[in-house]
Short mmCIF file of C-alpha atoms in Angstrom, two decimals:
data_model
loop_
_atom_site.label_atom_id
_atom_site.label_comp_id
_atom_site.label_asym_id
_atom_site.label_seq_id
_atom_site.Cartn_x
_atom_site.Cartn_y
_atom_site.Cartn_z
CA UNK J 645 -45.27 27.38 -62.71
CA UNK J 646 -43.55 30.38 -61.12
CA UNK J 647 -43.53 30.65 -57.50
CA UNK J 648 -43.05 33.80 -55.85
CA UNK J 649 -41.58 34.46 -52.35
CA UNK J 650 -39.90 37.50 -50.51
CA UNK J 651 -38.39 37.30 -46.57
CA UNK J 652 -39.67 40.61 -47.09
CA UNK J 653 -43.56 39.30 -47.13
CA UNK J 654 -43.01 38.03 -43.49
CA UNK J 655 -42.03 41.34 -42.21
CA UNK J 656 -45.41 43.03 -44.22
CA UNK J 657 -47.63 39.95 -42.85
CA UNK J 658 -45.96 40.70 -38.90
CA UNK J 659 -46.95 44.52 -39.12
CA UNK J 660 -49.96 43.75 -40.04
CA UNK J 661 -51.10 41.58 -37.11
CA UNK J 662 -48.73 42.77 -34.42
CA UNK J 663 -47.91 46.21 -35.24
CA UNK J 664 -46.89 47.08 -31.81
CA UNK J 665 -44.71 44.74 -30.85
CA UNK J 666 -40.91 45.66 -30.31
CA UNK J 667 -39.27 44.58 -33.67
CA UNK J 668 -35.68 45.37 -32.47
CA UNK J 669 -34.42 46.64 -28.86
CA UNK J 670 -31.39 47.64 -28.41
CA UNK J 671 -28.82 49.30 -25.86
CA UNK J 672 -28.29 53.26 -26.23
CA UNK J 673 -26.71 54.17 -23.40
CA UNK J 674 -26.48 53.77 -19.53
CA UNK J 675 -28.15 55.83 -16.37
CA UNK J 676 -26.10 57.39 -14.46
CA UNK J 677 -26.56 54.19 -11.99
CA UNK J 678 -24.88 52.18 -14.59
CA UNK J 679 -28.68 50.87 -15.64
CA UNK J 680 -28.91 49.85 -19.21
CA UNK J 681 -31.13 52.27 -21.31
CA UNK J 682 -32.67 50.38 -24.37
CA UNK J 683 -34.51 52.14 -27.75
CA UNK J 684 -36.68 49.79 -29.62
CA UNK J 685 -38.71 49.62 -33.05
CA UNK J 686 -41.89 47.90 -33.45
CA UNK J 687 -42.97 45.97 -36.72
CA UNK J 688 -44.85 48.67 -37.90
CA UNK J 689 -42.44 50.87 -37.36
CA UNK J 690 -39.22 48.83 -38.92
CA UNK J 691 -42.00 48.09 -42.13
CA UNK J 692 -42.62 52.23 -42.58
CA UNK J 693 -39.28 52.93 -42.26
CA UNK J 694 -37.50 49.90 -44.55
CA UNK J 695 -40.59 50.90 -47.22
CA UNK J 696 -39.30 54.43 -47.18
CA UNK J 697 -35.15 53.51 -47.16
CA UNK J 698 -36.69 51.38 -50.44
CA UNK J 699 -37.47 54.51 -52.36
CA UNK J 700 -34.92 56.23 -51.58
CA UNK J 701 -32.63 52.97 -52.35
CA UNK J 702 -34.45 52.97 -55.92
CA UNK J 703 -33.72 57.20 -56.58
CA UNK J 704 -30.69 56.81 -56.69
CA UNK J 705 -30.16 53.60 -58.71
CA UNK J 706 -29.89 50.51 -56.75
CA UNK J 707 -32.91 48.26 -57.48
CA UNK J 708 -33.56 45.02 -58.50
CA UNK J 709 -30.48 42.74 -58.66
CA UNK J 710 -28.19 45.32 -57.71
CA UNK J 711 -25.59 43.34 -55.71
CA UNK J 712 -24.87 45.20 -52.62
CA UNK J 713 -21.98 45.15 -49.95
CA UNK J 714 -23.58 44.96 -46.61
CA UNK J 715 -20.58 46.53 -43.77
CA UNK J 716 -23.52 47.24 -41.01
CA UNK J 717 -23.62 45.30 -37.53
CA UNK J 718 -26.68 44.44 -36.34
CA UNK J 719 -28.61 47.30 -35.06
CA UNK J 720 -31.50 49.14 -35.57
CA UNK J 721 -29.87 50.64 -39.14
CA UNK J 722 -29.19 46.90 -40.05
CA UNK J 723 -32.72 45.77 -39.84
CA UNK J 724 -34.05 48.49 -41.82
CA UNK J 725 -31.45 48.18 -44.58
CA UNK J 726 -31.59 44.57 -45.24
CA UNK J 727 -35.22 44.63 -45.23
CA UNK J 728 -35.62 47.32 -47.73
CA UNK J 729 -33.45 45.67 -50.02
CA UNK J 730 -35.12 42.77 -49.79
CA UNK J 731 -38.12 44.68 -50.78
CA UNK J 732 -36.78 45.83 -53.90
CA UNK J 733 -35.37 42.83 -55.09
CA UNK J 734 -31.49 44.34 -54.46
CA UNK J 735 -29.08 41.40 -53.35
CA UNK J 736 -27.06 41.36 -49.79
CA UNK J 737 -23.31 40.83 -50.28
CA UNK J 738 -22.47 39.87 -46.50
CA UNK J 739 -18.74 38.72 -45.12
CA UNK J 740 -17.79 37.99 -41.73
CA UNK J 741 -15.25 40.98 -40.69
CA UNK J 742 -13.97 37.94 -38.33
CA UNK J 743 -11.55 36.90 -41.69
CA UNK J 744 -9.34 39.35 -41.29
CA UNK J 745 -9.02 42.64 -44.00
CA UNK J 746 -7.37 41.16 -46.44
CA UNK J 747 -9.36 38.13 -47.50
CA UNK J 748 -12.28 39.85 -46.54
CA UNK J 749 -11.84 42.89 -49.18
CA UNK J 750 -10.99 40.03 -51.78
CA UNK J 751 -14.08 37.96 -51.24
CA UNK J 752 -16.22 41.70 -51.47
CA UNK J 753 -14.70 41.70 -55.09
CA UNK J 754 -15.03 38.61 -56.12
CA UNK J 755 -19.03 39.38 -55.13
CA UNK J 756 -18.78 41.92 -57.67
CA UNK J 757 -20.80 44.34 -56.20
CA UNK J 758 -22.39 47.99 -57.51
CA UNK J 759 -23.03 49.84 -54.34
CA UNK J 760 -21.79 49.48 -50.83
CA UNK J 761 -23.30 50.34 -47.64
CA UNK J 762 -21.33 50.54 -44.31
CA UNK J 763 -20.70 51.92 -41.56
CA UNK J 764 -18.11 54.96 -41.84
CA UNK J 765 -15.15 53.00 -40.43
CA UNK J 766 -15.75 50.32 -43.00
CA UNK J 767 -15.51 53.22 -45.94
CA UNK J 768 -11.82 53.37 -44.81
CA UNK J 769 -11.67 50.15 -47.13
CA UNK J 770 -11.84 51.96 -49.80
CA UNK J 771 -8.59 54.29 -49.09
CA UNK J 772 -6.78 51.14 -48.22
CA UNK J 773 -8.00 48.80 -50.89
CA UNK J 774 -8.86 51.32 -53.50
CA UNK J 775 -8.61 48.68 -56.30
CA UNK J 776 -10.98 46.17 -54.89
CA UNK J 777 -14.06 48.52 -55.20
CA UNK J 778 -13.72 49.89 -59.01
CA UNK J 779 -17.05 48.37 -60.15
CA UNK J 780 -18.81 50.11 -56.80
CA UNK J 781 -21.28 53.20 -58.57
CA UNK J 782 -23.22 54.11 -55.76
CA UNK J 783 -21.52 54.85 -51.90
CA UNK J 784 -23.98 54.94 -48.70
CA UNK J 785 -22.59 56.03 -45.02
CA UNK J 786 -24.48 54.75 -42.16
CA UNK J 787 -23.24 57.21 -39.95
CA UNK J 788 -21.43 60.86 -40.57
CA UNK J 789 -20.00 60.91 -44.40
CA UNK J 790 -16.14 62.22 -44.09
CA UNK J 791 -14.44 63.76 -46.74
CA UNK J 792 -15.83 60.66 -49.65
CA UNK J 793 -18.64 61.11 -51.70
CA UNK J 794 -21.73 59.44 -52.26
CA UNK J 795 -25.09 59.50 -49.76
CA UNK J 796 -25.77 58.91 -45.70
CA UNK J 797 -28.45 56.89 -44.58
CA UNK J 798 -30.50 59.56 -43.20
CA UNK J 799 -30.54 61.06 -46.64
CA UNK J 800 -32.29 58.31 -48.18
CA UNK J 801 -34.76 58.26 -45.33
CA UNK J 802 -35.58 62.16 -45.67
CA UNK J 803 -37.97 61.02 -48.49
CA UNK J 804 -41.84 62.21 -48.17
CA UNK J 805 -42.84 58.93 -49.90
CA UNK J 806 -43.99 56.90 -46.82
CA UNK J 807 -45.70 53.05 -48.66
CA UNK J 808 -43.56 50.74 -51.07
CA UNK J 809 -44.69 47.76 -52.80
CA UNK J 810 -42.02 44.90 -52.63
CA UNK J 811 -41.11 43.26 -55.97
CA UNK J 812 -42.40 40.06 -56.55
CA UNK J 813 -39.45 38.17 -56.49
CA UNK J 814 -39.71 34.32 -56.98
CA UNK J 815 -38.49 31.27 -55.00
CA UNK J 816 -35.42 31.12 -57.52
CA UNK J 817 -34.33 34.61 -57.70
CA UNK J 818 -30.90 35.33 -55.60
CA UNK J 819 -31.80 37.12 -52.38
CA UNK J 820 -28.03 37.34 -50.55
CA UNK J 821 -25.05 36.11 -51.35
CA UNK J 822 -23.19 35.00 -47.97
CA UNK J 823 -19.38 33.96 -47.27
CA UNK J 824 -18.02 31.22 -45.81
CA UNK J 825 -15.44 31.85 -43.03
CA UNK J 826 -12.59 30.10 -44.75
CA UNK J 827 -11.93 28.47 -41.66
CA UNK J 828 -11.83 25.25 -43.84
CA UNK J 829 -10.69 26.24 -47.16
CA UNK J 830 -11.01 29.36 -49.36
CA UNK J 831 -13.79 31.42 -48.37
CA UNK J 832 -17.10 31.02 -51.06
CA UNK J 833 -19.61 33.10 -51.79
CA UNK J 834 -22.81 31.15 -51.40
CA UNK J 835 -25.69 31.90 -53.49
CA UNK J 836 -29.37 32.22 -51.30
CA UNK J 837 -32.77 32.35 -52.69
CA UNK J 838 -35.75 33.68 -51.59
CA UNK J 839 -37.04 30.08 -51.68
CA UNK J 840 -34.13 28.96 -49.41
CA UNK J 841 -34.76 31.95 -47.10
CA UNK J 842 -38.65 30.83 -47.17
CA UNK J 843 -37.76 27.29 -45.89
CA UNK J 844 -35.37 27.87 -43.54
CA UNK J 845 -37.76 30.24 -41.62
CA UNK J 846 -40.56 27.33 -41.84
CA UNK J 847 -38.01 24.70 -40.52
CA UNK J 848 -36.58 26.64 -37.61
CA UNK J 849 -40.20 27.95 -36.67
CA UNK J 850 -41.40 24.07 -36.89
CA UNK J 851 -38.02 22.48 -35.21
CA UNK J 852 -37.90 24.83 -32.43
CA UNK J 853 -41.91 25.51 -32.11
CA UNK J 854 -41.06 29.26 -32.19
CA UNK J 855 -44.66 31.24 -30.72
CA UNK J 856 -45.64 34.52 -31.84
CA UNK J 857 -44.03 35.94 -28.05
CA UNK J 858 -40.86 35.05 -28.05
CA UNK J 859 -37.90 37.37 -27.68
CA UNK J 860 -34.50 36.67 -29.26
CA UNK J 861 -31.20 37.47 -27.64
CA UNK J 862 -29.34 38.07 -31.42
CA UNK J 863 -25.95 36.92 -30.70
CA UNK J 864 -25.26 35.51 -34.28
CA UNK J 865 -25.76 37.93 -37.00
CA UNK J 866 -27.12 35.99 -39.02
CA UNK J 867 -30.15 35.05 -37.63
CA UNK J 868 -31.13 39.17 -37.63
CA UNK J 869 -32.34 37.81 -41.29
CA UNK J 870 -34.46 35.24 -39.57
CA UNK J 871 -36.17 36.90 -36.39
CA UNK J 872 -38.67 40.08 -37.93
CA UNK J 873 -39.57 37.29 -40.78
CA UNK J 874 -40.31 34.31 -37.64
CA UNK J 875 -42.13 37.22 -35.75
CA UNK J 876 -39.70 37.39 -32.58
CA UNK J 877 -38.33 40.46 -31.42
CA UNK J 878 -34.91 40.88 -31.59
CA UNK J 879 -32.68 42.43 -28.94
CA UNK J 880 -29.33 43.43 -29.74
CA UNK J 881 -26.91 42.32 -27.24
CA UNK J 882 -23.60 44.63 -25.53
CA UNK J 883 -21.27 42.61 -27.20
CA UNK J 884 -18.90 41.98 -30.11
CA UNK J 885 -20.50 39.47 -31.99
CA UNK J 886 -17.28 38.42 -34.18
CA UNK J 887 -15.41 37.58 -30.82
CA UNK J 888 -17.99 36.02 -28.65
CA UNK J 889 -15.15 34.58 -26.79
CA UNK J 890 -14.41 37.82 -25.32
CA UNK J 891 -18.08 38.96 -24.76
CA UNK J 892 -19.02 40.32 -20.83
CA UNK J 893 -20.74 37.09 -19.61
CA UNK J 894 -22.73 39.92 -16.72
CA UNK J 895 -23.63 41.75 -20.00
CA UNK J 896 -25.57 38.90 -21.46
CA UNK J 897 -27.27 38.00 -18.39
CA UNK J 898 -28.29 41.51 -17.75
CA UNK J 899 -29.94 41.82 -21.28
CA UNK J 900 -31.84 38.13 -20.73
CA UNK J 901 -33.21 39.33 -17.34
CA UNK J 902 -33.89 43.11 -18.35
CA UNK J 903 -35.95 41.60 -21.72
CA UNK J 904 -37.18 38.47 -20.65
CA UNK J 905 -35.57 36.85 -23.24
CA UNK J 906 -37.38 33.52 -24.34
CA UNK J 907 -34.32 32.40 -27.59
CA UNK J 908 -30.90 32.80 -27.48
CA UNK J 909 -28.50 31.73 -29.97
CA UNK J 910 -25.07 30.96 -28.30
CA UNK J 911 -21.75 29.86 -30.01
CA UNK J 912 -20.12 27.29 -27.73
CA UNK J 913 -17.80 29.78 -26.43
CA UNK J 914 -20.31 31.96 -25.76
CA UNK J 915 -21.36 29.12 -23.85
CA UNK J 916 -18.75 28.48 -21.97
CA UNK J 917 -18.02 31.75 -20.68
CA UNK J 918 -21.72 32.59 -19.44
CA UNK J 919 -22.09 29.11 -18.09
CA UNK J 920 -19.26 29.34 -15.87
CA UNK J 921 -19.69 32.94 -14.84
CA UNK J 922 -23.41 31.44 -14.22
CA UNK J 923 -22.55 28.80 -12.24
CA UNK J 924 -20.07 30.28 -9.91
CA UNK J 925 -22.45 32.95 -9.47
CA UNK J 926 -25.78 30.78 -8.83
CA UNK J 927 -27.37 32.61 -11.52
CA UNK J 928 -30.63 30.99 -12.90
CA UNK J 929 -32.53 31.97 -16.33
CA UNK J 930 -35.90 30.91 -16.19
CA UNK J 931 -37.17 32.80 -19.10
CA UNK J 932 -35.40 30.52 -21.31
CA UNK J 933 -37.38 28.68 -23.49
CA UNK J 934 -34.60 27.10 -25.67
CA UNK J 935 -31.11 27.73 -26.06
CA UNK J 936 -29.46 27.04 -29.66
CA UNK J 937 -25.61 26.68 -29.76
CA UNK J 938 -24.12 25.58 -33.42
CA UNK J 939 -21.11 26.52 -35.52
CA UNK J 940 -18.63 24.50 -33.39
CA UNK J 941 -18.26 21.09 -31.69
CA UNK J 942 -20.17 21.25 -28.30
CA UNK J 943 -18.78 19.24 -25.73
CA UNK J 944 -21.06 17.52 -23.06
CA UNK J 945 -19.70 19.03 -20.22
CA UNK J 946 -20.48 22.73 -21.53
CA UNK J 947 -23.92 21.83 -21.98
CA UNK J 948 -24.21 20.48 -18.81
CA UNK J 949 -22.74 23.68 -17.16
CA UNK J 950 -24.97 26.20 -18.81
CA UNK J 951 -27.99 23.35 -17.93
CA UNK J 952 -28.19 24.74 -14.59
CA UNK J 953 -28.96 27.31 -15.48
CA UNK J 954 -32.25 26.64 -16.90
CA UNK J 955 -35.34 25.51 -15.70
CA UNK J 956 -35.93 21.59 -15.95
CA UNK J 957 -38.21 21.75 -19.26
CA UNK J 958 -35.72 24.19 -21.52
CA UNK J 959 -33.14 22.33 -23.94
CA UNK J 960 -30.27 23.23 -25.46
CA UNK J 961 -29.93 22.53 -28.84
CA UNK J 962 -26.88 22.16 -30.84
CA UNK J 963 -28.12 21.80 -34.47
CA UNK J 964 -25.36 20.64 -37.13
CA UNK J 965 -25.14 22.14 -40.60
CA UNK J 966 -22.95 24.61 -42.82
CA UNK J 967 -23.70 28.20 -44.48
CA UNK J 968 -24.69 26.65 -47.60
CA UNK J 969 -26.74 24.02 -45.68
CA UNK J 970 -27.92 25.04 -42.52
CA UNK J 971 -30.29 23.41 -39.78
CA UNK J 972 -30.21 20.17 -41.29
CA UNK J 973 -29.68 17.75 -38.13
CA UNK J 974 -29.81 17.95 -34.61
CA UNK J 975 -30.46 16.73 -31.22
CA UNK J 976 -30.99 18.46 -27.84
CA UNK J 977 -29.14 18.52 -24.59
CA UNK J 978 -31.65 15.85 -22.53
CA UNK J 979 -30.41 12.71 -25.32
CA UNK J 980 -27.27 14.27 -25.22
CA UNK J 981 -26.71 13.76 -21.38
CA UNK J 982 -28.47 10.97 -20.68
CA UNK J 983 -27.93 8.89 -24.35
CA UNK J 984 -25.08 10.01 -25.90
CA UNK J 985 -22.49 11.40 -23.39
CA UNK J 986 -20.89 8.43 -21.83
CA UNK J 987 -19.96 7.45 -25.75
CA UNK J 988 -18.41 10.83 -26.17
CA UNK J 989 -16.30 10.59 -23.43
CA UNK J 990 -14.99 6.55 -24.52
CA UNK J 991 -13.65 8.69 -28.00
CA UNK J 992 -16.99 7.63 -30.19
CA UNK J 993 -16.89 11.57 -30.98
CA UNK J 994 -20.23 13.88 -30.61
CA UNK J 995 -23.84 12.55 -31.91
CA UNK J 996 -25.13 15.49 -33.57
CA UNK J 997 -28.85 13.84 -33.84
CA UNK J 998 -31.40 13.38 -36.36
CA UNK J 999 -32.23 14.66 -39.85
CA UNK J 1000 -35.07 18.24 -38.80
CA UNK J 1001 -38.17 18.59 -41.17
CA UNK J 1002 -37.59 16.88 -44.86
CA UNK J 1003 -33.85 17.08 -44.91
CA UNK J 1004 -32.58 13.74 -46.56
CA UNK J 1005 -29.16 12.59 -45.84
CA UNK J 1006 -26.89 10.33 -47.69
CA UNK J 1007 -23.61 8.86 -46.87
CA UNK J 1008 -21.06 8.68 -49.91
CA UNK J 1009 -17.58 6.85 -50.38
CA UNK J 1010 -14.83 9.53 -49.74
CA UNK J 1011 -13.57 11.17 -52.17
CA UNK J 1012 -11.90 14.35 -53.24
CA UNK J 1013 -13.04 14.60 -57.08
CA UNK J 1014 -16.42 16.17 -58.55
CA UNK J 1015 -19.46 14.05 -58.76
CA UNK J 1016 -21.74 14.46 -61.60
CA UNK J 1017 -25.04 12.38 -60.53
CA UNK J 1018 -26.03 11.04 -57.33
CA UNK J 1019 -26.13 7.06 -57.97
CA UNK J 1020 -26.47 4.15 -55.68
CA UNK J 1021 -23.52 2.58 -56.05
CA UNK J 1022 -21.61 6.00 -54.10
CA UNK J 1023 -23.40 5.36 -50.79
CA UNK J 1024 -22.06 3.20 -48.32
CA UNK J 1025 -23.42 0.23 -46.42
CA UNK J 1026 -24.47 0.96 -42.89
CA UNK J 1027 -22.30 1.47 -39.97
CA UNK J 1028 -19.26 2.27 -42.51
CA UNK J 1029 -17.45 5.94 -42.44
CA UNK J 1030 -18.57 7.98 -45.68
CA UNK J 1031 -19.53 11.90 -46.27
CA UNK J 1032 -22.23 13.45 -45.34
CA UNK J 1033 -24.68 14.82 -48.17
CA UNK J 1034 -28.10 16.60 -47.98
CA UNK J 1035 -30.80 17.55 -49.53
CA UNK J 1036 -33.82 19.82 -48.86
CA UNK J 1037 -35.37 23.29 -49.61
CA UNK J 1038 -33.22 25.32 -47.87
CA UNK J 1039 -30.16 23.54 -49.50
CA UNK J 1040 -28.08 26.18 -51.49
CA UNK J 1041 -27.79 25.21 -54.82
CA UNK J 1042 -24.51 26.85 -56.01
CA UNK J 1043 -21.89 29.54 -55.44
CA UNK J 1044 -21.36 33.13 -56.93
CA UNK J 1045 -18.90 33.20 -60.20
CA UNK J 1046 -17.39 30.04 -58.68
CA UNK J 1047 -17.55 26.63 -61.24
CA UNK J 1048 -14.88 24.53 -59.55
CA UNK J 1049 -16.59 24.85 -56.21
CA UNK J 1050 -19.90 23.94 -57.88
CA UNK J 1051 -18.60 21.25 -59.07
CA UNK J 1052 -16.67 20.06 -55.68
CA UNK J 1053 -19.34 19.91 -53.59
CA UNK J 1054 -22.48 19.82 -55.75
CA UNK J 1055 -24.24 16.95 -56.99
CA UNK J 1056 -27.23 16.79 -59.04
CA UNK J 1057 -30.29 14.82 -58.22
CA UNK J 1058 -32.06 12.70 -61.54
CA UNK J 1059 -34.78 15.14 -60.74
CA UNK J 1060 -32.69 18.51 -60.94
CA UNK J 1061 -32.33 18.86 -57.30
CA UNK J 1062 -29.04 19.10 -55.95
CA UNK J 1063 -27.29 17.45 -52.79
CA UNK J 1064 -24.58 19.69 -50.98
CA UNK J 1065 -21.51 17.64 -49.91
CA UNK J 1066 -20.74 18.79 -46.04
CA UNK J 1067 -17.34 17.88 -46.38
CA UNK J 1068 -17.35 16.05 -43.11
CA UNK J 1069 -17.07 12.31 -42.28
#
């Protein structure tokens, strides 16, 4: 039996019973008194306007399938784009600028996409890499179009047609295909489903016990995929978010306090910086609810520094997982400082918790060749080293155009699932 899913549902389903709440906020200037000025969409507003980008998406050619470069930071132009793609089925080709240009122009090809949409510094790609983009047929600016062809945003917005119907795209059907950083070997393109999307929005709503009022400070791009689908409203931050380490630690306290902002996702050196500008400053952040911090070891003592910051009740949570497998485990900052910590600092390394939701996980024996089955003789007794494996819902199941990575770190299940090898010990 065919199941059918779409992130884009979520988005429909929000306007629906919260049409007026702010979708996206973010910064557009400052008062002459240096006062942040914010512009905002609500969900009704983000739904009319992605439905419309959709038919104008679909005039001129890219529809169902149509794998798409995606060189927009998150914004309000971001939001609407990746939404009406997802409602007409087209697929997300997203890389993390962060990789520097020339790996990242190699993994756009090897994504082998048929239109790109970026922002107009990101079109200078093609005069520099001209042979990387040959398969590209149809060229969108976000922003003013120079002296290339092709259409602007606001042209495909200028359409009278204001309702779309969203495909009905099923759990199995690609949805995005994301890269890996490299940071640990060649960069992949990983291969997401709608169905993956679909659970990892249940499992972070469930973990995290996300309400229907909470406001997201959207430090990590990738979680603007996540927050108009969970319901929160996402505020765009003053910040570079491919150098966090660099961001204005005032900055990010001014948009928590000016928003009330209830979420915030916050890469450990992120952290860092507004924890100790916090401290030193006797800053608190009641509004808090939960802080997340992931993609990086977090040490003990930088939770306990941006800790007092919060009220008593708030955690921080450092969830562990990887882009093809991601929250799969993790444990909160209360077990980590009053459990964990004084192992961490004998050299026992850093507990990263518990398995969230339905995630299984397996340890292996180590080793660098393919597996074809998962079997009982590969796991290890307790209390031995092995690799860590998982399986669940939102578990990618393979990689774009890329059979010796499949076979690396995939292994199927006697049922037809598949377990994704973390790589880590």
């Amino acid at each position: 039996m065919t199941i059918y899913t779409n992130i884009a549902s979520s988005l429909k389903k929000t306007a629906q019973t919260l049409p007026y709440k702010r979708a996206v906020v973010y910064p557009a200037g400052r008062d002459k008194n240096n006062h942040v000025l914010y512009s905002h969409l609500t969900f009704k507003q983000l739904d009319a306007l992605s439905d419309r980008l959709a038919v104008g998406l679909e005039g001129i050619g890219i529809s169902r399938g149509t794998r798409t470069i995606l060189m927009v930071p998150p914004g309000m132009e971001f939001f609407i784009i990746v939404f009406a793609m997802f409602k007409i089925g087209a697929v997300p080709v997203v890389v993390d600028p962060g990789m520097g240009i020339d790996r990242m122009v190699q993994c756009l090809h090897q994504g082998r996409p048929k239109a790109f949409i970026g922002i107009e510094k990101a079109h200078l790609l093609r005069l520099v890499k001209p042979g990387y983009f040959k398969q590209v047929r149809h060229w969108i600016t976000v922003g003013r179009k120079w002296f290339w062809g092709g259409h602007t945003f606001r042209q495909l917005l200028s359409n009278e047609q204001k309702s779309f119907t969203p495909v009905q795209t099923s759990q199995d059907e690609t949805a995005a295909i994301v890269f890996t950083t490299g940071s640990t070997g060649p960069a992949k393109g990983v291969v997401y489903t709608h169905g993956n999307f679909d659970a990892q929005i249940k499992q972070i709503q469930a973990h995290f016990n996300i309400g229907p009022d909470e406001i997201d400070l959207l430090t990590f791009p990738l979680f603007a995929l996540f927050d108009p689908a969970l319901g929160m409203t996402a505020v765009i931050p003053d910040m570079d978010p491919t150098r966090p380490a660099k961001a204005h630690p005032e900055k990010i306290i001014e948009a928590i306090e000016n928003q009330g902002i209830t979420n915030m996702f916050a890469s450990p050196a992120l952290l860092n910086r507004v924890g100790k500008f916090g401290r030193k400053n006797d800053i608190t952040l009641p509004s808090l609810r939960r802080v997340v911090s992931a993609g990086a070891p977090v040490s003990p003592d930088n939770i306990e520094q941006f800790a007092g910051l919060l009220s008593n009740d708030t955690q921080i949570h450092t969830p562990y997982g990887a882009t093809e497998a991601v929250p799969v485990i993790s444990i909160s900052s209360d077990e980590i400082l009053s459990e964990t910590r004084h192992l961490s600092e004998k050299g026992f390394g850093l507990c990263i918790g518990r398995p969230i939701g339905n995630t299984q996980v397996r340890l292996i024996k180590i080793t660098d060749t393919p597996i074809t089955q998962i079997r009982d003789s590969l796991l290890v007794p307790e209390k031995q080293v092995g690799e860590i494996i998982v399986k669940a819902d939102l578990v990618t199941e393979h990689y774009f155009n890329n059979r010796e990575a499949d076979l690396t770190a995939k292994i199927p299940d006697s049922d037809g699932r598949i377990w994704h090898r973390m790589g880590d010990l």
